[in-house]
Short mmCIF file of C-alpha atoms and ligand atoms in Angstrom, two decimals:
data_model
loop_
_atom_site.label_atom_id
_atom_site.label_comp_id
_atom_site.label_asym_id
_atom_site.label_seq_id
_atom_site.Cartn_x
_atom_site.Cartn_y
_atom_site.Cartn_z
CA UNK A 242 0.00 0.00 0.00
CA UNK A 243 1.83 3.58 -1.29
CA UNK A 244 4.31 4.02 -3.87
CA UNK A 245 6.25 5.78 -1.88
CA UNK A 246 10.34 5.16 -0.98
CA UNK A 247 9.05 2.68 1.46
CA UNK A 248 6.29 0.46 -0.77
CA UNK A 249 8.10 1.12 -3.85
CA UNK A 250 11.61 -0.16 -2.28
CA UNK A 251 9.31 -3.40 -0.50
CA UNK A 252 7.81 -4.00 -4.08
CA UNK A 253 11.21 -3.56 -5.72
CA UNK A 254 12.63 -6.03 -3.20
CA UNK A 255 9.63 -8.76 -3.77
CA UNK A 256 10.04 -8.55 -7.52
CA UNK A 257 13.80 -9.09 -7.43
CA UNK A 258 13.01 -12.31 -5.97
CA UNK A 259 9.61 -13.43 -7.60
CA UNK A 260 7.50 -12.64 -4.76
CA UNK A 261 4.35 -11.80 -6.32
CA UNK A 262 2.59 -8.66 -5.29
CA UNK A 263 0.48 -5.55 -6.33
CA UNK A 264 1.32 -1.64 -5.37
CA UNK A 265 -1.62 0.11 -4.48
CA UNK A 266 -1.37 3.95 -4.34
CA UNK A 267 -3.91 6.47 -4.42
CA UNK A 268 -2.15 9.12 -6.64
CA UNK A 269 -1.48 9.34 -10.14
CA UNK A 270 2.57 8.86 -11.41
CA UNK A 271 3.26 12.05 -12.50
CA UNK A 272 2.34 13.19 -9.42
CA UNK A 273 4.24 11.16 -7.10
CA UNK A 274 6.98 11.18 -8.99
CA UNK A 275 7.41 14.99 -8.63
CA UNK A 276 6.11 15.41 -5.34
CA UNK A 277 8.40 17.79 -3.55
CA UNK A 278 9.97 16.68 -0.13
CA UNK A 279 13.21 14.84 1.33
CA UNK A 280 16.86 15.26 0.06
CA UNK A 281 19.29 13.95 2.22
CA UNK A 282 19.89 10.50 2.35
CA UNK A 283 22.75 8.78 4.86
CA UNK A 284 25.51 6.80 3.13
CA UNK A 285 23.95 3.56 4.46
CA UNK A 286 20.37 4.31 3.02
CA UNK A 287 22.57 4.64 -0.11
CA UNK A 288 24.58 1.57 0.22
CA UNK A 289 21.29 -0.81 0.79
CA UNK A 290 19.61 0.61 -1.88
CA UNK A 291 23.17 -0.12 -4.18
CA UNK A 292 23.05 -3.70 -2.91
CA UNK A 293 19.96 -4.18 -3.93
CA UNK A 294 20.36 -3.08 -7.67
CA UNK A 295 18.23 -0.06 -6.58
CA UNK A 296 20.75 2.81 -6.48
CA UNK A 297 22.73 3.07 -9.80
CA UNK A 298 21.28 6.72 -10.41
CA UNK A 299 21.81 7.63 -7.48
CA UNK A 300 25.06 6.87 -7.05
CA UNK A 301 25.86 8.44 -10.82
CA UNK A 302 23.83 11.59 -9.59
CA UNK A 303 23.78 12.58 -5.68
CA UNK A 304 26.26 14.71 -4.69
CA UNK A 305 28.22 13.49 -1.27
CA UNK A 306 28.32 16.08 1.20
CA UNK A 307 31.01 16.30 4.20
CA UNK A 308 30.52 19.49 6.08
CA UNK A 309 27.43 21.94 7.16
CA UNK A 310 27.57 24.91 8.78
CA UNK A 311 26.11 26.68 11.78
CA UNK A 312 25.19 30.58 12.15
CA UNK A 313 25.01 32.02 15.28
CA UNK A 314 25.85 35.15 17.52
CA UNK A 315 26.57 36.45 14.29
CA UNK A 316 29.28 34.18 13.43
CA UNK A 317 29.63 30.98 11.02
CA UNK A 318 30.72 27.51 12.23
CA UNK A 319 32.06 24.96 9.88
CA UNK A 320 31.11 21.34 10.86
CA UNK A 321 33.37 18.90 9.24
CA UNK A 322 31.46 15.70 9.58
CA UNK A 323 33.45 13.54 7.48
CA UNK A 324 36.80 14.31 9.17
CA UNK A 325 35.20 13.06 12.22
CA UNK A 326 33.51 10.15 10.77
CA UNK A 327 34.94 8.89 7.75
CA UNK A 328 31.37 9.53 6.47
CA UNK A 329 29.30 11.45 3.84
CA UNK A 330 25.67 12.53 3.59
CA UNK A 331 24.08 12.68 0.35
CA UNK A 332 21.37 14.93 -1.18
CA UNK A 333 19.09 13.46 -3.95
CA UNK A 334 15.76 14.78 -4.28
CA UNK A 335 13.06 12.66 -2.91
CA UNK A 336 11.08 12.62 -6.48
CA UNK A 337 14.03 11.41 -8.00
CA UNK A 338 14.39 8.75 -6.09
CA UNK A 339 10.69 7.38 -6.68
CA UNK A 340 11.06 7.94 -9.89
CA UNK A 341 14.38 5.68 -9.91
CA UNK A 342 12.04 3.21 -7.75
CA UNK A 343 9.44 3.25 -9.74
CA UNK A 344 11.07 2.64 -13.24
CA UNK A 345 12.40 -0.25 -11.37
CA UNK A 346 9.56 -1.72 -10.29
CA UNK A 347 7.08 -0.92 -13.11
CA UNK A 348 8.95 -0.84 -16.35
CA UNK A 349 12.53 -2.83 -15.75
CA UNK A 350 10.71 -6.00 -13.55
CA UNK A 351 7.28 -5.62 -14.47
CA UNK A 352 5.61 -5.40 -11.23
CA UNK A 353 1.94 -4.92 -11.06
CA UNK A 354 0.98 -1.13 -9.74
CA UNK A 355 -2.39 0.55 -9.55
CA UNK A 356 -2.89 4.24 -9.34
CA UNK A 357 -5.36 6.48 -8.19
CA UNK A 358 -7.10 3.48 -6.53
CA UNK A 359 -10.21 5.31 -4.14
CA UNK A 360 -11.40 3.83 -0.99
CA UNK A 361 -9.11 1.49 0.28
CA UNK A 362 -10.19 -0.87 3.01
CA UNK A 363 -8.00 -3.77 4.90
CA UNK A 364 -10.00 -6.91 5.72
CA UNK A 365 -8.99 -9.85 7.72
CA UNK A 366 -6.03 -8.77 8.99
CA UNK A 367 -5.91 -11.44 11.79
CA UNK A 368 -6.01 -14.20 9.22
CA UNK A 369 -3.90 -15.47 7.08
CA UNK A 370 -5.57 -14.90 4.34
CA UNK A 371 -5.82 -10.68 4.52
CA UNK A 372 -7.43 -8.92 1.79
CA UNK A 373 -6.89 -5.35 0.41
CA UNK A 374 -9.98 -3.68 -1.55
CA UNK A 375 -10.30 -0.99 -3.85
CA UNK A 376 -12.75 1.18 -5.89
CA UNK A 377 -11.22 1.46 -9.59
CA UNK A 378 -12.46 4.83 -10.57
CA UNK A 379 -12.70 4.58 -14.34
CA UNK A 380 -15.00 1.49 -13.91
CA UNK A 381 -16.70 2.38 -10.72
CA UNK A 382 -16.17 -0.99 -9.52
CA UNK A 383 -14.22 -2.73 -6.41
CA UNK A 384 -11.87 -5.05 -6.54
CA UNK A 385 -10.27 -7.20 -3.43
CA UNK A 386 -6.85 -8.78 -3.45
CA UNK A 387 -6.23 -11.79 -1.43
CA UNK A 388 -2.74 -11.99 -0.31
CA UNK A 389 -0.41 -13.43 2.59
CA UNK A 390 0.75 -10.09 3.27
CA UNK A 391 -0.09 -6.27 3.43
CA UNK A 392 2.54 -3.84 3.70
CA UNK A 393 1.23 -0.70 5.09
CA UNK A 394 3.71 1.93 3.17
CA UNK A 395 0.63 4.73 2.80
CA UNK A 396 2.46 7.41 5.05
CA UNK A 397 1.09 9.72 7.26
CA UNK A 398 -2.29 10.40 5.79
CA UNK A 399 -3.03 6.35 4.53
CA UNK A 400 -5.52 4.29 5.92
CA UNK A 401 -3.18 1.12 7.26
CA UNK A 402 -2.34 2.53 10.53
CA UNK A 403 -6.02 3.14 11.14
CA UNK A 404 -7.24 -0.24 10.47
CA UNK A 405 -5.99 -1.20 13.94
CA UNK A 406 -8.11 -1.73 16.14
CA UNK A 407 -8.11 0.26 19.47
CA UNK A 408 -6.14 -1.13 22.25
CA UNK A 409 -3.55 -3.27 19.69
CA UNK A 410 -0.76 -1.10 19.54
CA UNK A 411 0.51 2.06 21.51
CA UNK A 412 0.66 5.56 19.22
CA UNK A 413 3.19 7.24 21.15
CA UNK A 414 3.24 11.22 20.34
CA UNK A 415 5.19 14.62 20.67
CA UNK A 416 4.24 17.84 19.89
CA UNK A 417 7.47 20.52 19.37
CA UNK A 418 4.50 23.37 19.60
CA UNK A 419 7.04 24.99 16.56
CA UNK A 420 6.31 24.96 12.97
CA UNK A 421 7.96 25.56 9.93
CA UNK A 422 7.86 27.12 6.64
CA UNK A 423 9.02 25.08 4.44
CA UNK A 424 10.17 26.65 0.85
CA UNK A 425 11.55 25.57 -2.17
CA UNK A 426 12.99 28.49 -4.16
CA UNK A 427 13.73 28.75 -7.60
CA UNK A 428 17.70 29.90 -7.32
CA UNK A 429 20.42 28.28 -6.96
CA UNK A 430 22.21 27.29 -4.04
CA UNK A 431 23.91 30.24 -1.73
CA UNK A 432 26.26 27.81 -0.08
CA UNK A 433 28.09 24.82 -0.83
CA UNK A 434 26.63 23.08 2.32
CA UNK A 435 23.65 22.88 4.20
CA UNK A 436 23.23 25.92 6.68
CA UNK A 437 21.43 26.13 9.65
CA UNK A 438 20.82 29.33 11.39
CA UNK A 439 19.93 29.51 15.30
CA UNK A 440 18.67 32.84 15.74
CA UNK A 441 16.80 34.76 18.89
CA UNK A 442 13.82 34.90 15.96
CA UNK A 443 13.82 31.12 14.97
CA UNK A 444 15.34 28.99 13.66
CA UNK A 445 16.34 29.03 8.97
CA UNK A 446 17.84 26.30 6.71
CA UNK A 447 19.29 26.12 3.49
CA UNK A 448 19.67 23.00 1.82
CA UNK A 449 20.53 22.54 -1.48
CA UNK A 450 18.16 20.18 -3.81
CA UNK A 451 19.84 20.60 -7.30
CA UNK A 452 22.01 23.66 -9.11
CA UNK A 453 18.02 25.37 -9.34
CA UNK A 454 16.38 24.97 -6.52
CA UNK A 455 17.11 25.35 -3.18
CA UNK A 456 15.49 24.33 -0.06
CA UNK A 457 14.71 26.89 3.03
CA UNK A 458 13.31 27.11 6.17
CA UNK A 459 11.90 29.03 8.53
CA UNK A 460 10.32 28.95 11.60
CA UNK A 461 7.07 30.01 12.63
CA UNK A 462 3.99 29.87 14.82
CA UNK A 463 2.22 26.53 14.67
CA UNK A 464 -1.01 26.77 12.52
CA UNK A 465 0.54 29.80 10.49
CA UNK A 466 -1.24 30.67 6.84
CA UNK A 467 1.69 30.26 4.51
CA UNK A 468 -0.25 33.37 2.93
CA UNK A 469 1.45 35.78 6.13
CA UNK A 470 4.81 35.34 4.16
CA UNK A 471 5.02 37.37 1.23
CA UNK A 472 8.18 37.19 -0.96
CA UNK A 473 9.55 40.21 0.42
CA UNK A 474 9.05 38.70 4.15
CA UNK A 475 10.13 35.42 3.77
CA UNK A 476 13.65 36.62 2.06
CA UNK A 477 14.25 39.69 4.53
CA UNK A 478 13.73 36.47 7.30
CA UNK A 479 15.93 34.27 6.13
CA UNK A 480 18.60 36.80 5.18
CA UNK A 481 18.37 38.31 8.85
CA UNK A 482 18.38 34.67 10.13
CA UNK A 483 20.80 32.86 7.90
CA UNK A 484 23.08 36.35 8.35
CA UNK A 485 26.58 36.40 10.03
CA UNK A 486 30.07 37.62 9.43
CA UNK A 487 31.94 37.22 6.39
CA UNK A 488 28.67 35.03 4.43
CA UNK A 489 27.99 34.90 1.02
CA UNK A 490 24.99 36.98 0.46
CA UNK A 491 21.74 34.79 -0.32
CA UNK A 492 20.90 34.16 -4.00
CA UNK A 493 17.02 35.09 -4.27
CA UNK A 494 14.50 33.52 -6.72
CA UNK A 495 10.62 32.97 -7.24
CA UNK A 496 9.59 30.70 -4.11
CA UNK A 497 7.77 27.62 -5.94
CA UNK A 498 6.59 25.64 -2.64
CA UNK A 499 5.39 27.32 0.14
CA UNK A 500 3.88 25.26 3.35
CA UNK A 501 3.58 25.50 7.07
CA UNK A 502 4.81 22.10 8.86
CA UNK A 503 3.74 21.62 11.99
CA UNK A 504 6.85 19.85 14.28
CA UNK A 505 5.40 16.77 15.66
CA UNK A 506 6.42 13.19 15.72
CA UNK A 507 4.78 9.55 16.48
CA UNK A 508 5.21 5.84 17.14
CA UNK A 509 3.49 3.05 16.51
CA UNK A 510 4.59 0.11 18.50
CA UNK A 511 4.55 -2.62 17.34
CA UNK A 512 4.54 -2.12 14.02
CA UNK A 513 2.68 -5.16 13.50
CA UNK A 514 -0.92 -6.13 13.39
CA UNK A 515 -1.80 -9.69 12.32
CA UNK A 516 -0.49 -9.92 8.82
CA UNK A 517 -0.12 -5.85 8.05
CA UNK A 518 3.42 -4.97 8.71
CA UNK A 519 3.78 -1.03 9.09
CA UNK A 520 6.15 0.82 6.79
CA UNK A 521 7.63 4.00 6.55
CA UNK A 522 5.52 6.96 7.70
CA UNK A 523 2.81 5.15 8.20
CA UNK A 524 4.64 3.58 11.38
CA UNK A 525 6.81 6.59 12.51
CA UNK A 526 6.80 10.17 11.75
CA UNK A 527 9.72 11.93 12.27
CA UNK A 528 9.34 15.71 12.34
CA UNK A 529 11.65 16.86 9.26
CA UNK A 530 13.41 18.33 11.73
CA UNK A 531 16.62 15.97 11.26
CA UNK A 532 16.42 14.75 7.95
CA UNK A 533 15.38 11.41 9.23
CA UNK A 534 12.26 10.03 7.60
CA UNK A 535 12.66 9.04 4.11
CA UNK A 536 15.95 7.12 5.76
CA UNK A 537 13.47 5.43 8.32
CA UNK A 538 11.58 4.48 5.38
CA UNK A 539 14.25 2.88 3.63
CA UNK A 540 15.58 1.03 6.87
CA UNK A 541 12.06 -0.39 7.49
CA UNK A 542 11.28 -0.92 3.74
CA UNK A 543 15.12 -3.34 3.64
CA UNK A 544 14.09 -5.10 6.65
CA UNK A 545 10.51 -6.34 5.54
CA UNK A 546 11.28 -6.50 1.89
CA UNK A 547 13.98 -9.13 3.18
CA UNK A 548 11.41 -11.01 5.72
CA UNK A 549 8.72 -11.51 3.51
CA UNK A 550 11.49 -12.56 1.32
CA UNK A 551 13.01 -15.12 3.13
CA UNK A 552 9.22 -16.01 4.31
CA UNK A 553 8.52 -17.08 0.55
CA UNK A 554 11.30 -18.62 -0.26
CA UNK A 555 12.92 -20.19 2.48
CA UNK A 556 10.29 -20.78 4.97
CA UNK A 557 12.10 -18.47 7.36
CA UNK A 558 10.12 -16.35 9.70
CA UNK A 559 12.89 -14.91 11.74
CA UNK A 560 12.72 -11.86 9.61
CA UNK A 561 9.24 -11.09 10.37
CA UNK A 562 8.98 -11.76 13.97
CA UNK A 563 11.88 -9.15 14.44
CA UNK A 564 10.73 -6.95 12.22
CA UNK A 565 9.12 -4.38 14.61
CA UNK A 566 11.75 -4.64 17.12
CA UNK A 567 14.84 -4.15 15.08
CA UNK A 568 12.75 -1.17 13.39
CA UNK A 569 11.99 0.58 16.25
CA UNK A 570 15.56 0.37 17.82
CA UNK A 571 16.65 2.67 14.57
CA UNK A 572 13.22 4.92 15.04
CA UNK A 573 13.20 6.06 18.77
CA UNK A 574 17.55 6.83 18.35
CA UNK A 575 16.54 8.93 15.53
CA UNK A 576 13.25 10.04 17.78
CA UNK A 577 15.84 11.17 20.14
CA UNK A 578 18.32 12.89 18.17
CA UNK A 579 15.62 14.75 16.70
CA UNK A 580 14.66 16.21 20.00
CA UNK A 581 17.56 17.26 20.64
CA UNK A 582 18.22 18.58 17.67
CA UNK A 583 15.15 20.33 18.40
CA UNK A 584 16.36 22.36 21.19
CA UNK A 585 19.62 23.29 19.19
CA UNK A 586 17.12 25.10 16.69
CA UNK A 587 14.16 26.53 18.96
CA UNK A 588 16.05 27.42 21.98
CA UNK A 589 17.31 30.61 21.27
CA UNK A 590 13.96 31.88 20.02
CA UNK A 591 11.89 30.20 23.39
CA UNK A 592 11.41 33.88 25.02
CA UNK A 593 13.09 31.76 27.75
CA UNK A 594 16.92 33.40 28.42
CA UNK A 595 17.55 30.70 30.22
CA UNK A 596 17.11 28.13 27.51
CA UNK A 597 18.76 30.42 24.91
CA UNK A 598 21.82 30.45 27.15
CA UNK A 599 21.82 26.56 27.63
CA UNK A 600 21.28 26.17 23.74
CA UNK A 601 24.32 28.59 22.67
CA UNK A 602 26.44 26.56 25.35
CA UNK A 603 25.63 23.16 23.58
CA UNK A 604 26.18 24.85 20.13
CA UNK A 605 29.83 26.29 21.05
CA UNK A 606 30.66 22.78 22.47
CA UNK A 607 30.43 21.24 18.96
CA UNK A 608 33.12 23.46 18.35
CA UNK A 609 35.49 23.35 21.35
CA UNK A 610 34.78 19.72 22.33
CA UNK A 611 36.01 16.74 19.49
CA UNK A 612 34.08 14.03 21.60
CA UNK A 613 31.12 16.43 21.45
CA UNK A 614 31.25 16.99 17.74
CA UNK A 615 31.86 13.05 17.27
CA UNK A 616 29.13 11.95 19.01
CA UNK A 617 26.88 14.89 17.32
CA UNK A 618 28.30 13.88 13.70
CA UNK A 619 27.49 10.32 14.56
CA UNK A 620 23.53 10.65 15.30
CA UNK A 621 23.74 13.14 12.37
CA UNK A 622 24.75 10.76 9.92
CA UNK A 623 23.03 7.63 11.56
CA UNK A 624 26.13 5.98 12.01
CA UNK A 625 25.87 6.59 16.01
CA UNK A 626 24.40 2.63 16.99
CA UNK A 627 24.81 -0.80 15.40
CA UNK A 628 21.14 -1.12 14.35
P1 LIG B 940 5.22 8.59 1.59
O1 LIG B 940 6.36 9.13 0.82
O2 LIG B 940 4.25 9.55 2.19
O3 LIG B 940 4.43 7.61 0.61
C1 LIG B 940 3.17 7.10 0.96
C2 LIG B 940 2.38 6.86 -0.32
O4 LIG B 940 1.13 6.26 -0.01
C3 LIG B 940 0.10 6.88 -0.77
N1 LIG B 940 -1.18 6.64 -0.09
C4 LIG B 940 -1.95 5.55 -0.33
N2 LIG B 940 -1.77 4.53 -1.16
C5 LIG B 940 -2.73 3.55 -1.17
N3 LIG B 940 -3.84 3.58 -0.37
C6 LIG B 940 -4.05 4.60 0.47
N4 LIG B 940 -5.14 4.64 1.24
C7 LIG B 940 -3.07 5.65 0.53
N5 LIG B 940 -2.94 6.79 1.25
C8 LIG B 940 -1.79 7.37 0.87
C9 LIG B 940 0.54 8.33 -0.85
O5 LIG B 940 -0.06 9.02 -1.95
C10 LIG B 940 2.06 8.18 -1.04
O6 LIG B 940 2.42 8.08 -2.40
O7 LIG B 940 5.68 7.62 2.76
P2 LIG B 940 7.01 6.69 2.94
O8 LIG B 940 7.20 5.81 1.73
O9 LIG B 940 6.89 6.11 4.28
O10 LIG B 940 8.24 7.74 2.91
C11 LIG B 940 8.40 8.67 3.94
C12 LIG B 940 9.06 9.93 3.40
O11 LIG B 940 8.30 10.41 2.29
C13 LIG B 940 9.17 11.02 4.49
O12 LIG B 940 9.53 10.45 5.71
C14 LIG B 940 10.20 12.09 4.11
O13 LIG B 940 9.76 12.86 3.02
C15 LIG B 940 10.48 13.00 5.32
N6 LIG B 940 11.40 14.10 4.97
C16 LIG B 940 12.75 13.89 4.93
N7 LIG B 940 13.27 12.67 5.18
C17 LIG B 940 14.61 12.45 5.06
O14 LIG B 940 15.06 11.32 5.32
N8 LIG B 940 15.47 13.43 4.67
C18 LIG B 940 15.03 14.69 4.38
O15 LIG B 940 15.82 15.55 3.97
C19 LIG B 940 13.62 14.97 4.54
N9 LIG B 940 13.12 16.19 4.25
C20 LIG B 940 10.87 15.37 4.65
C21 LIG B 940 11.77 16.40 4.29
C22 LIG B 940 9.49 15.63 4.68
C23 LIG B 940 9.00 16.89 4.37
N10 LIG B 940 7.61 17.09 4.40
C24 LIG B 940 6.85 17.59 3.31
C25 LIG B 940 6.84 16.49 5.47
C26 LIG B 940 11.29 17.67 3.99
C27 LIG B 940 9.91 17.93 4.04
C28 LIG B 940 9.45 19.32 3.71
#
């Protein structure tokens, strides 16, 4: 369920082995394949999707990236996370990477996908026989798939989660009470990293997405219209924000994606009900915060893709009974970096000296401490835990 980097990476999986099965998604191509959103992706992410014959555009395309940079108290930072790690980040636009996915799966191995599928409904989840039904809206009629497995990959807004029944699993939440603006701005990059800006205002990002388009952020008040940030506004922000000694000025252009993001992050545990394995977003958001969720997709998406696997073909079930468990392990570290990650970004602007104080201490000890730094690079990168 969801051709997204989590059903379209299970599906992928599946076909590479001659597991038969059947994407669902509710959207039409063209518009999942340009649907705006992630770009970084850790060097793992990359490597799994390599050594599973999933990754050769990426690895001809994404750039690797080994520093960022912090701006604060009016000064820049250089964070050199590859000297401390041995490790890159990578940025690859999010639609690129379904598209990859979805060549894969559709055209190269023939896999069966359905799109713009309306009303989807799980039955018989507690069998072993679960079914997955569908209105097909040029015929008006509704068709149900039998199946051994259903692999809830429908993100944030699907219907999988919700076919639980009360009382099976725990949704575990937090609210950051922050939001952000999230832009995508026709202009190309005005860094060669990704920036981000801790100012007594709020917090501002710059990430690059290609030599176009760059993405920003900035904070703002939870529930804000993105319609209170004009043009002018939104680049007199970030150049305030994103200011400090000796920067390259910002390179302005027509914003092209404009959205208010409320911060707020949950957990299903387990991911598991009967025969619906959660995937993705659908199991876990992660507030975009730190550039975690499209990797948590991609862990989860490796690990089930591989169970079901070995399920079909070997009779192995090991796979599946740890699914939830050795997903969640990489979910709540990431959960937790994010939170403090968090603070690092909304500190300064809580109204609360105190905090702002605290904040600017942890910042400077990135720079002044290597242990510090490693264990921030680390979580950063995902490298931090053997998963
Ligand atoms: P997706 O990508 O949401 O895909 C789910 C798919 O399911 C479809 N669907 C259904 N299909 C069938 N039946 C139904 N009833 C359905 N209901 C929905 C949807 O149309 C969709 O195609 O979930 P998935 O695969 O779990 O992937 C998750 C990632 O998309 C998400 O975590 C990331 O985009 C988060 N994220 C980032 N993650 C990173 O790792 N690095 C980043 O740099 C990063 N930046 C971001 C982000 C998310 C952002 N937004 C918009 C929330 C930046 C932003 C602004």
């Amino acid at each position: 369920m969801g051709a997204g980097p989590a059903g379209l990476t299970v599906g992928n999986i599946l076909r590479a082995a001659g597991v038969d099965c059947v994407v669902l998604e509710t959207e039409s191509r063209q518009f999942v394949e340009t649907r705006p959103r992630a770009g970084v992706i850790e060097e793992w992410a990359v490597r799994g999707l390599r050594e599973r014959g999933l990754g050769e555009n990426l690895a001809a395309r994404a750039e690797p990236h080994s520093v960022c940079e912090f701006r604060f108290a009016g000064e820049r930072f250089r964070f050199d996370y590859h000297e401390l790690t041995g490790r890159h980040h990578y940025v690859y636009p999010q639609p690129l990477l379904v598209t990859d996915l979805l060549r894969e799966y559709a055209d190269v191995r023939g896999g069966d996908i359905r799109f713009e599928v309306r009303d989807v409904m799980l039955h018989d989840l507690e069998t072993d026989r679960p079914a997955v039904s569908y209105l097909d809206p040029r015929t008006g009629q509704r068709h149900v798939l039998r199946c051994e497995f259903v692999a809830g990959c429908d993100g944030a807004r699907g219907v999988t989660r919700d076919a639980i029944p009360d009382g099976r699993v725990r949704v575990a939440r937090r609210d950051y009470g922050v939001a952000w603006l999230a832009l995508l701005a026709e202009a190309p990059p005005s860094s060669d990293c990704v920036v981000f800006g801790v100012h007594p205002d709020g917090f501002a990002g710059h990430m690059a997405r290609s030599p176009e388009v760059t993405r920003y952020y900035l904070q703002c008040p939870p529930g804000d219209d993105p319609e209170n940030w004009s043009h002018d506004r939104v680049w007199d922000e970030l150049r305030e924000r994103l200011g400090a000694a000796g920067a390259p000025p910002l390179t302005e252009g027509r914003l092209i994606e404009k959205r208010v993001l409320d911060m707020h992050d949950y957990v299903v545990e387990p991911m598991v009900y009967g025969r619906l394995f959660l995937a993705g977003d659908a199991g876990h958001l992660t507030a975009p915060i730190a550039a975690k969720g499209m990797n948590l997709a991609l862990h989860d998406a490796f690990l089930l893709g591989d169970a079901i696997t070995a399920h079909a073909t070997e009779g192995d079930d090991a796979g599946l009974e740890g699914y939830s468990h050795a997903c969640l392990r990489r979910v709540w570290d990431y959960q937790e970096f994010s939170q403090f990650l968090s603070g690092i970004y909304h500190g300064t602007a809580s109204g609360d000296p105190f905090l702002a104080g605290t904040t600017l201490a942890r910042l400077r000890r990135l720079f002044t401490s290597r242990a510090a730094a490693t264990a921030f690079a680390e979580q950063y990168l995902g490298t931090a835990a053997a998963f």
